[in-house]
Amino acid sequence: MTSITQIGLGPMGIALADCLISNDYNLTVWNRTTSKMASFVDRGAQAADSIDAAVAASSTVIVCLRDYSSTLELFRSVKDETVFSGRTIIQLSTGRTHEAHALNDWLTARGASYLDGAILGAPHIIGEPDAVILVAGNEKTWQKSRATLQLLAGKAAHAGAQIDAASLLDLAFLCQRLGAFMGAMQGIALCQASGLKASTFGETVASDNRIKMLTEVIANESYDEPVNSIALWTDGFQHIVDQANETNCPSAFLDFLADRFRQANAAGLGGEDIAALIKTFG
C-alpha cells in the first residue's frame, strides 16, 4: 500500500484526499482546522498532530492550500527542517510564477524534490479521466509521481523542467475560461434581450459542459448555490493581474474583467456563482 500525505482540506484538498483513500492509499492528512480530518480518520486515514508529523509520515507530500505564501509559511514553522530531506513535495495550490521559483529554491535547499503543479478545473473533476493536472519540475521526479497524479487526474501531464511552467499555464487557462464565461454570458444576454431563454442557449450552442453548467445557473437563477464563487474567482483573477503587471503583458482584456469583478464585489455578489457576473452587464 502506497503511503502519501495530504496537507490542506479545503474543497479541492478534500477531493484529492477522497480520491486517494478511495484508491487504497495509506493516507495521512493534516489541516489547520482539525475537525476536517475526522471523516478521513473514520475511513482509515491517519491524522497528523503537527505539520512536522505530516511531512515525516510519507515520502510523498501533496499540498493544496489557499496560496503559495500559506505553504511557505507553514513549512517554515517546521521545527526540524531535516524532515524535508528525501521527500517529494507536490504543490497543487494556486500562485504566481516567482512563487514557484521561491518555493522550489527553499525546498531543494533542504534536500526535497519538488513538483510545482496546477489543477485545471473544479473539485468535482478530481479522479475523472478527463481531469487535468499539470506539473513542472525534474523529469525523474515526475516519473516517480506519475501514477499517483494520473490517478487524481486522467490527463495529468508534465509541463517540462521549467519550474514555473505549470503555474503560468494555469493562469493562462484561467484567462481562457474567463473569456469563455464572459462570451457565454454576453450570448445569453443577447438571447434574453430578444425573447429567447438562457436554457435555449445551453441546449443548442453552449460550447462545453462547464458553459452548460453556467447557463443552468443563469436560467434557474440559482446564483446562491455556486459551483465556484465570484470571491474565489476574484482571488485567482488577482494572480493573473499580478503576473501581467510583473511581466508588462498587454492587459486590455484584464482591465475589462477587473471592472466586472469590482462591480460584482461592490454589489455584495462575492458569495454567488461566477455566473452572477451577468448582473453587471446592465
Short mmCIF file of C-alpha atoms in Angstrom, two decimals:
data_model
loop_
_atom_site.label_atom_id
_atom_site.label_comp_id
_atom_site.label_asym_id
_atom_site.label_seq_id
_atom_site.Cartn_x
_atom_site.Cartn_y
_atom_site.Cartn_z
CA MET A 1 0.00 0.00 0.00
CA THR A 2 1.44 3.37 -1.06
CA SER A 3 1.79 6.00 1.67
CA ILE A 4 1.06 9.65 0.95
CA THR A 5 0.35 12.79 2.94
CA GLN A 6 -2.31 15.35 2.02
CA ILE A 7 -1.86 18.82 3.54
CA GLY A 8 -4.89 21.07 3.29
CA LEU A 9 -8.55 20.04 3.36
CA GLY A 10 -10.37 22.84 1.63
CA PRO A 11 -12.83 21.82 -1.12
CA MET A 12 -10.04 20.80 -3.51
CA GLY A 13 -7.94 19.15 -0.81
CA ILE A 14 -10.94 17.11 0.31
CA ALA A 15 -11.48 15.93 -3.27
CA LEU A 16 -7.82 14.90 -3.56
CA ALA A 17 -7.85 13.09 -0.23
CA ASP A 18 -11.11 11.34 -1.06
CA CYS A 19 -9.68 10.06 -4.34
CA LEU A 20 -6.51 8.81 -2.65
CA ILE A 21 -8.19 6.97 0.20
CA SER A 22 -10.83 5.53 -2.17
CA ASN A 23 -7.97 4.00 -4.13
CA ASP A 24 -6.41 2.32 -1.10
CA TYR A 25 -3.57 4.74 -0.41
CA ASN A 26 -2.20 4.74 3.12
CA LEU A 27 -3.23 8.35 3.71
CA THR A 28 -2.07 10.84 6.32
CA VAL A 29 -3.96 14.13 6.48
CA TRP A 30 -3.24 17.46 8.11
CA ASN A 31 -5.41 20.55 8.24
CA ARG A 32 -5.31 23.66 10.39
CA THR A 33 -8.97 23.13 11.26
CA THR A 34 -8.62 19.68 12.79
CA SER A 35 -12.31 18.78 12.61
CA LYS A 36 -11.99 18.42 8.83
CA MET A 37 -9.73 15.39 9.34
CA ALA A 38 -12.32 13.37 11.23
CA SER A 39 -14.20 11.91 8.26
CA PHE A 40 -10.95 10.65 6.74
CA VAL A 41 -9.83 9.13 10.04
CA ASP A 42 -13.16 7.29 10.12
CA ARG A 43 -12.21 5.81 6.73
CA GLY A 44 -8.79 4.65 7.90
CA ALA A 45 -6.54 7.67 7.36
CA GLN A 46 -4.03 8.88 9.93
CA ALA A 47 -4.43 12.42 11.30
CA ALA A 48 -1.07 14.13 11.84
CA ASP A 49 -0.96 16.17 15.04
CA SER A 50 1.53 18.66 13.60
CA ILE A 51 2.90 19.80 10.28
CA ASP A 52 6.21 18.16 11.26
CA ALA A 53 4.46 14.81 11.70
CA ALA A 54 2.55 15.25 8.44
CA VAL A 55 5.72 15.75 6.39
CA ALA A 56 7.53 12.93 8.20
CA ALA A 57 4.70 10.43 7.66
CA SER A 58 5.20 9.85 3.92
CA SER A 59 7.85 10.06 1.24
CA THR A 60 5.38 11.99 -0.96
CA VAL A 61 3.51 15.05 0.32
CA ILE A 62 0.74 16.78 -1.62
CA VAL A 63 -0.03 20.36 -0.62
CA CYS A 64 -3.27 22.10 -1.54
CA LEU A 65 -3.68 25.33 0.39
CA ARG A 66 -5.09 28.77 -0.42
CA ASP A 67 -1.86 30.01 -1.97
CA TYR A 68 1.91 29.57 -2.07
CA SER A 69 2.58 32.01 0.74
CA SER A 70 0.44 29.84 3.03
CA THR A 71 2.55 26.82 2.06
CA LEU A 72 5.85 28.57 2.68
CA GLU A 73 4.64 29.98 5.99
CA LEU A 74 3.54 26.52 7.07
CA PHE A 75 6.78 24.83 6.04
CA ARG A 76 8.86 27.48 7.76
CA SER A 77 7.07 26.57 11.01
CA VAL A 78 8.54 23.04 10.87
CA LYS A 79 10.85 22.65 13.85
CA ASP A 80 13.30 20.20 12.27
CA GLU A 81 13.91 21.07 8.63
CA THR A 82 15.85 17.86 8.04
CA VAL A 83 12.43 16.18 7.76
CA PHE A 84 12.21 17.52 4.20
CA SER A 85 15.30 15.65 3.06
CA GLY A 86 14.43 12.88 0.61
CA ARG A 87 10.75 13.85 0.43
CA THR A 88 8.86 14.64 -2.78
CA ILE A 89 6.68 17.70 -2.31
CA ILE A 90 3.90 18.29 -4.87
CA GLN A 91 2.39 21.75 -4.71
CA LEU A 92 -1.17 21.98 -6.06
CA SER A 93 -2.10 25.40 -4.69
CA THR A 94 -2.66 28.47 -6.86
CA GLY A 95 0.11 31.01 -7.21
CA ARG A 96 2.35 33.12 -9.41
CA THR A 97 5.48 32.15 -11.25
CA HIS A 98 8.00 33.84 -8.97
CA GLU A 99 6.43 31.99 -6.01
CA ALA A 100 7.03 28.68 -7.77
CA HIS A 101 10.72 29.56 -8.08
CA ALA A 102 10.90 30.67 -4.43
CA LEU A 103 9.29 27.51 -3.07
CA ASN A 104 11.42 25.30 -5.31
CA ASP A 105 14.59 27.03 -4.06
CA TRP A 106 13.51 26.76 -0.42
CA LEU A 107 12.64 23.05 -0.60
CA THR A 108 15.56 21.88 -2.73
CA ALA A 109 17.92 23.68 -0.35
CA ARG A 110 16.57 21.34 2.32
CA GLY A 111 17.02 18.18 0.27
CA ALA A 112 13.48 17.76 -1.06
CA SER A 113 12.38 17.04 -4.61
CA TYR A 114 9.72 19.44 -5.83
CA LEU A 115 6.97 19.39 -8.42
CA ASP A 116 5.06 22.61 -8.95
CA GLY A 117 1.53 21.80 -10.06
CA ALA A 118 -1.80 23.25 -11.10
CA ILE A 119 -5.26 21.70 -11.23
CA LEU A 120 -7.18 22.90 -14.27
CA GLY A 121 -10.73 22.57 -13.03
CA ALA A 122 -13.04 22.38 -10.03
CA PRO A 123 -13.01 19.79 -7.20
CA HIS A 124 -15.70 17.62 -8.79
CA ILE A 125 -13.36 16.68 -11.66
CA ILE A 126 -10.75 15.02 -9.42
CA GLY A 127 -10.35 11.34 -10.26
CA GLU A 128 -12.04 11.69 -13.65
CA PRO A 129 -10.40 10.52 -16.90
CA ASP A 130 -10.66 13.99 -18.46
CA ALA A 131 -9.33 15.86 -15.42
CA VAL A 132 -6.11 17.79 -15.98
CA ILE A 133 -3.24 18.40 -13.58
CA LEU A 134 -0.09 19.98 -14.92
CA VAL A 135 3.19 19.70 -13.05
CA ALA A 136 6.60 21.18 -13.72
CA GLY A 137 9.98 20.11 -12.41
CA ASN A 138 12.56 17.39 -12.70
CA GLU A 139 11.65 14.63 -15.18
CA LYS A 140 12.67 11.83 -12.80
CA THR A 141 10.53 13.30 -10.03
CA TRP A 142 7.59 13.46 -12.43
CA GLN A 143 8.05 9.82 -13.47
CA LYS A 144 8.21 8.79 -9.81
CA SER A 145 4.92 10.56 -9.06
CA ARG A 146 3.19 9.97 -12.38
CA ALA A 147 0.94 7.08 -11.34
CA THR A 148 -0.45 8.99 -8.37
CA LEU A 149 -1.02 12.17 -10.34
CA GLN A 150 -2.73 10.32 -13.18
CA LEU A 151 -4.98 8.64 -10.63
CA LEU A 152 -6.02 12.10 -9.44
CA ALA A 153 -6.41 13.37 -13.00
CA GLY A 154 -6.53 11.09 -16.01
CA LYS A 155 -4.85 13.75 -18.15
CA ALA A 156 -2.13 14.68 -15.68
CA ALA A 157 0.92 15.76 -17.65
CA HIS A 158 4.45 17.03 -17.27
CA ALA A 159 4.79 20.64 -18.44
CA GLY A 160 8.56 20.47 -18.52
CA ALA A 161 11.54 21.22 -16.32
CA GLN A 162 10.93 24.99 -16.14
CA ILE A 163 9.60 25.17 -12.60
CA ASP A 164 7.06 27.93 -13.23
CA ALA A 165 5.57 26.36 -16.39
CA ALA A 166 2.53 24.77 -14.71
CA SER A 167 1.78 27.93 -12.73
CA LEU A 168 1.98 30.07 -15.86
CA LEU A 169 -0.18 27.68 -17.88
CA ASP A 170 -2.72 27.62 -15.05
CA LEU A 171 -3.06 31.41 -15.20
CA ALA A 172 -3.34 31.22 -18.99
CA PHE A 173 -6.06 28.57 -18.62
CA LEU A 174 -7.97 30.77 -16.17
CA CYS A 175 -7.82 33.60 -18.72
CA GLN A 176 -9.24 31.27 -21.35
CA ARG A 177 -12.08 30.11 -19.10
CA LEU A 178 -12.97 33.64 -18.03
CA GLY A 179 -13.07 34.63 -21.69
CA ALA A 180 -15.41 31.72 -22.43
CA PHE A 181 -17.62 32.56 -19.44
CA MET A 182 -17.90 36.22 -20.38
CA GLY A 183 -18.61 35.36 -24.02
CA ALA A 184 -21.31 32.90 -22.96
CA MET A 185 -22.90 35.46 -20.64
CA GLN A 186 -22.96 38.03 -23.43
CA GLY A 187 -24.52 35.44 -25.73
CA ILE A 188 -27.16 34.63 -23.12
CA ALA A 189 -27.86 38.34 -22.66
CA LEU A 190 -28.37 38.69 -26.43
CA CYS A 191 -30.82 35.78 -26.39
CA GLN A 192 -32.75 37.08 -23.40
CA ALA A 193 -32.99 40.59 -24.83
CA SER A 194 -34.83 39.18 -27.85
CA GLY A 195 -37.07 36.73 -26.02
CA LEU A 196 -35.05 33.51 -26.07
CA LYS A 197 -34.45 31.71 -22.78
CA ALA A 198 -30.99 31.10 -21.33
CA SER A 199 -31.83 27.39 -21.36
CA THR A 200 -32.21 27.51 -25.14
CA PHE A 201 -28.64 28.81 -25.39
CA GLY A 202 -27.48 25.94 -23.17
CA GLU A 203 -29.34 23.31 -25.17
CA THR A 204 -28.08 24.46 -28.57
CA VAL A 205 -24.79 26.38 -28.69
CA ALA A 206 -23.14 26.08 -25.27
CA SER A 207 -19.59 25.00 -26.10
CA ASP A 208 -18.86 22.55 -23.26
CA ASN A 209 -20.25 21.10 -20.04
CA ARG A 210 -18.88 23.92 -17.89
CA ILE A 211 -20.60 26.52 -20.04
CA LYS A 212 -23.80 24.47 -19.82
CA MET A 213 -23.47 24.50 -16.02
CA LEU A 214 -23.05 28.28 -16.08
CA THR A 215 -26.09 28.57 -18.35
CA GLU A 216 -28.19 26.46 -15.96
CA VAL A 217 -27.29 28.75 -13.07
CA ILE A 218 -28.47 31.77 -15.04
CA ALA A 219 -31.59 30.02 -16.33
CA ASN A 220 -32.58 28.86 -12.83
CA GLU A 221 -31.27 32.00 -11.08
CA SER A 222 -29.52 29.65 -8.64
CA TYR A 223 -26.64 32.05 -8.02
CA ASP A 224 -26.53 31.29 -4.30
CA GLU A 225 -25.50 27.66 -4.99
CA PRO A 226 -22.08 28.37 -6.51
CA VAL A 227 -20.02 25.91 -8.48
CA ASN A 228 -17.23 28.45 -7.99
CA SER A 229 -17.98 31.75 -6.30
CA ILE A 230 -17.10 35.23 -7.51
CA ALA A 231 -14.97 35.65 -4.37
CA LEU A 232 -12.96 32.54 -5.24
CA TRP A 233 -12.52 33.67 -8.83
CA THR A 234 -11.53 37.15 -7.65
CA ASP A 235 -8.56 35.65 -5.81
CA GLY A 236 -7.47 33.68 -8.88
CA PHE A 237 -8.01 36.66 -11.15
CA GLN A 238 -5.74 38.80 -8.99
CA HIS A 239 -2.91 36.32 -9.60
CA ILE A 240 -3.40 36.83 -13.33
CA VAL A 241 -3.32 40.61 -12.96
CA ASP A 242 -0.20 40.48 -10.81
CA GLN A 243 1.56 38.22 -13.31
CA ALA A 244 0.63 40.54 -16.19
CA ASN A 245 1.87 43.58 -14.29
CA GLU A 246 5.16 41.90 -13.36
CA THR A 247 5.89 40.95 -16.97
CA ASN A 248 4.46 44.03 -18.75
CA CYS A 249 1.94 41.82 -20.54
CA PRO A 250 -0.81 43.57 -22.57
CA SER A 251 -3.86 43.70 -20.33
CA ALA A 252 -6.85 45.37 -22.04
CA PHE A 253 -8.94 42.21 -21.57
CA LEU A 254 -7.90 42.02 -17.93
CA ASP A 255 -8.90 45.66 -17.40
CA PHE A 256 -12.39 44.82 -18.67
CA LEU A 257 -12.63 41.80 -16.35
CA ALA A 258 -11.32 43.79 -13.39
CA ASP A 259 -14.19 46.25 -13.80
CA ARG A 260 -16.72 43.40 -13.79
CA PHE A 261 -15.22 41.91 -10.62
CA ARG A 262 -15.12 45.30 -8.90
CA GLN A 263 -18.78 45.90 -9.67
CA ALA A 264 -19.83 42.43 -8.55
CA ASN A 265 -17.96 42.55 -5.25
CA ALA A 266 -19.16 46.11 -4.54
CA ALA A 267 -22.73 44.86 -5.07
CA GLY A 268 -22.21 42.11 -2.49
CA LEU A 269 -22.18 39.26 -5.01
CA GLY A 270 -18.93 37.67 -3.81
CA GLY A 271 -20.65 34.59 -2.42
CA GLU A 272 -22.63 33.95 -5.59
CA ASP A 273 -21.69 31.81 -8.57
CA ILE A 274 -19.34 33.27 -11.21
CA ALA A 275 -22.42 33.36 -13.48
CA ALA A 276 -23.68 36.26 -11.37
CA LEU A 277 -21.23 38.48 -13.24
CA ILE A 278 -24.02 38.76 -15.81
CA LYS A 279 -25.72 41.07 -13.30
CA THR A 280 -23.00 43.65 -14.01
CA PHE A 281 -23.83 43.77 -17.73
CA GLY A 282 -26.60 46.35 -17.35
#
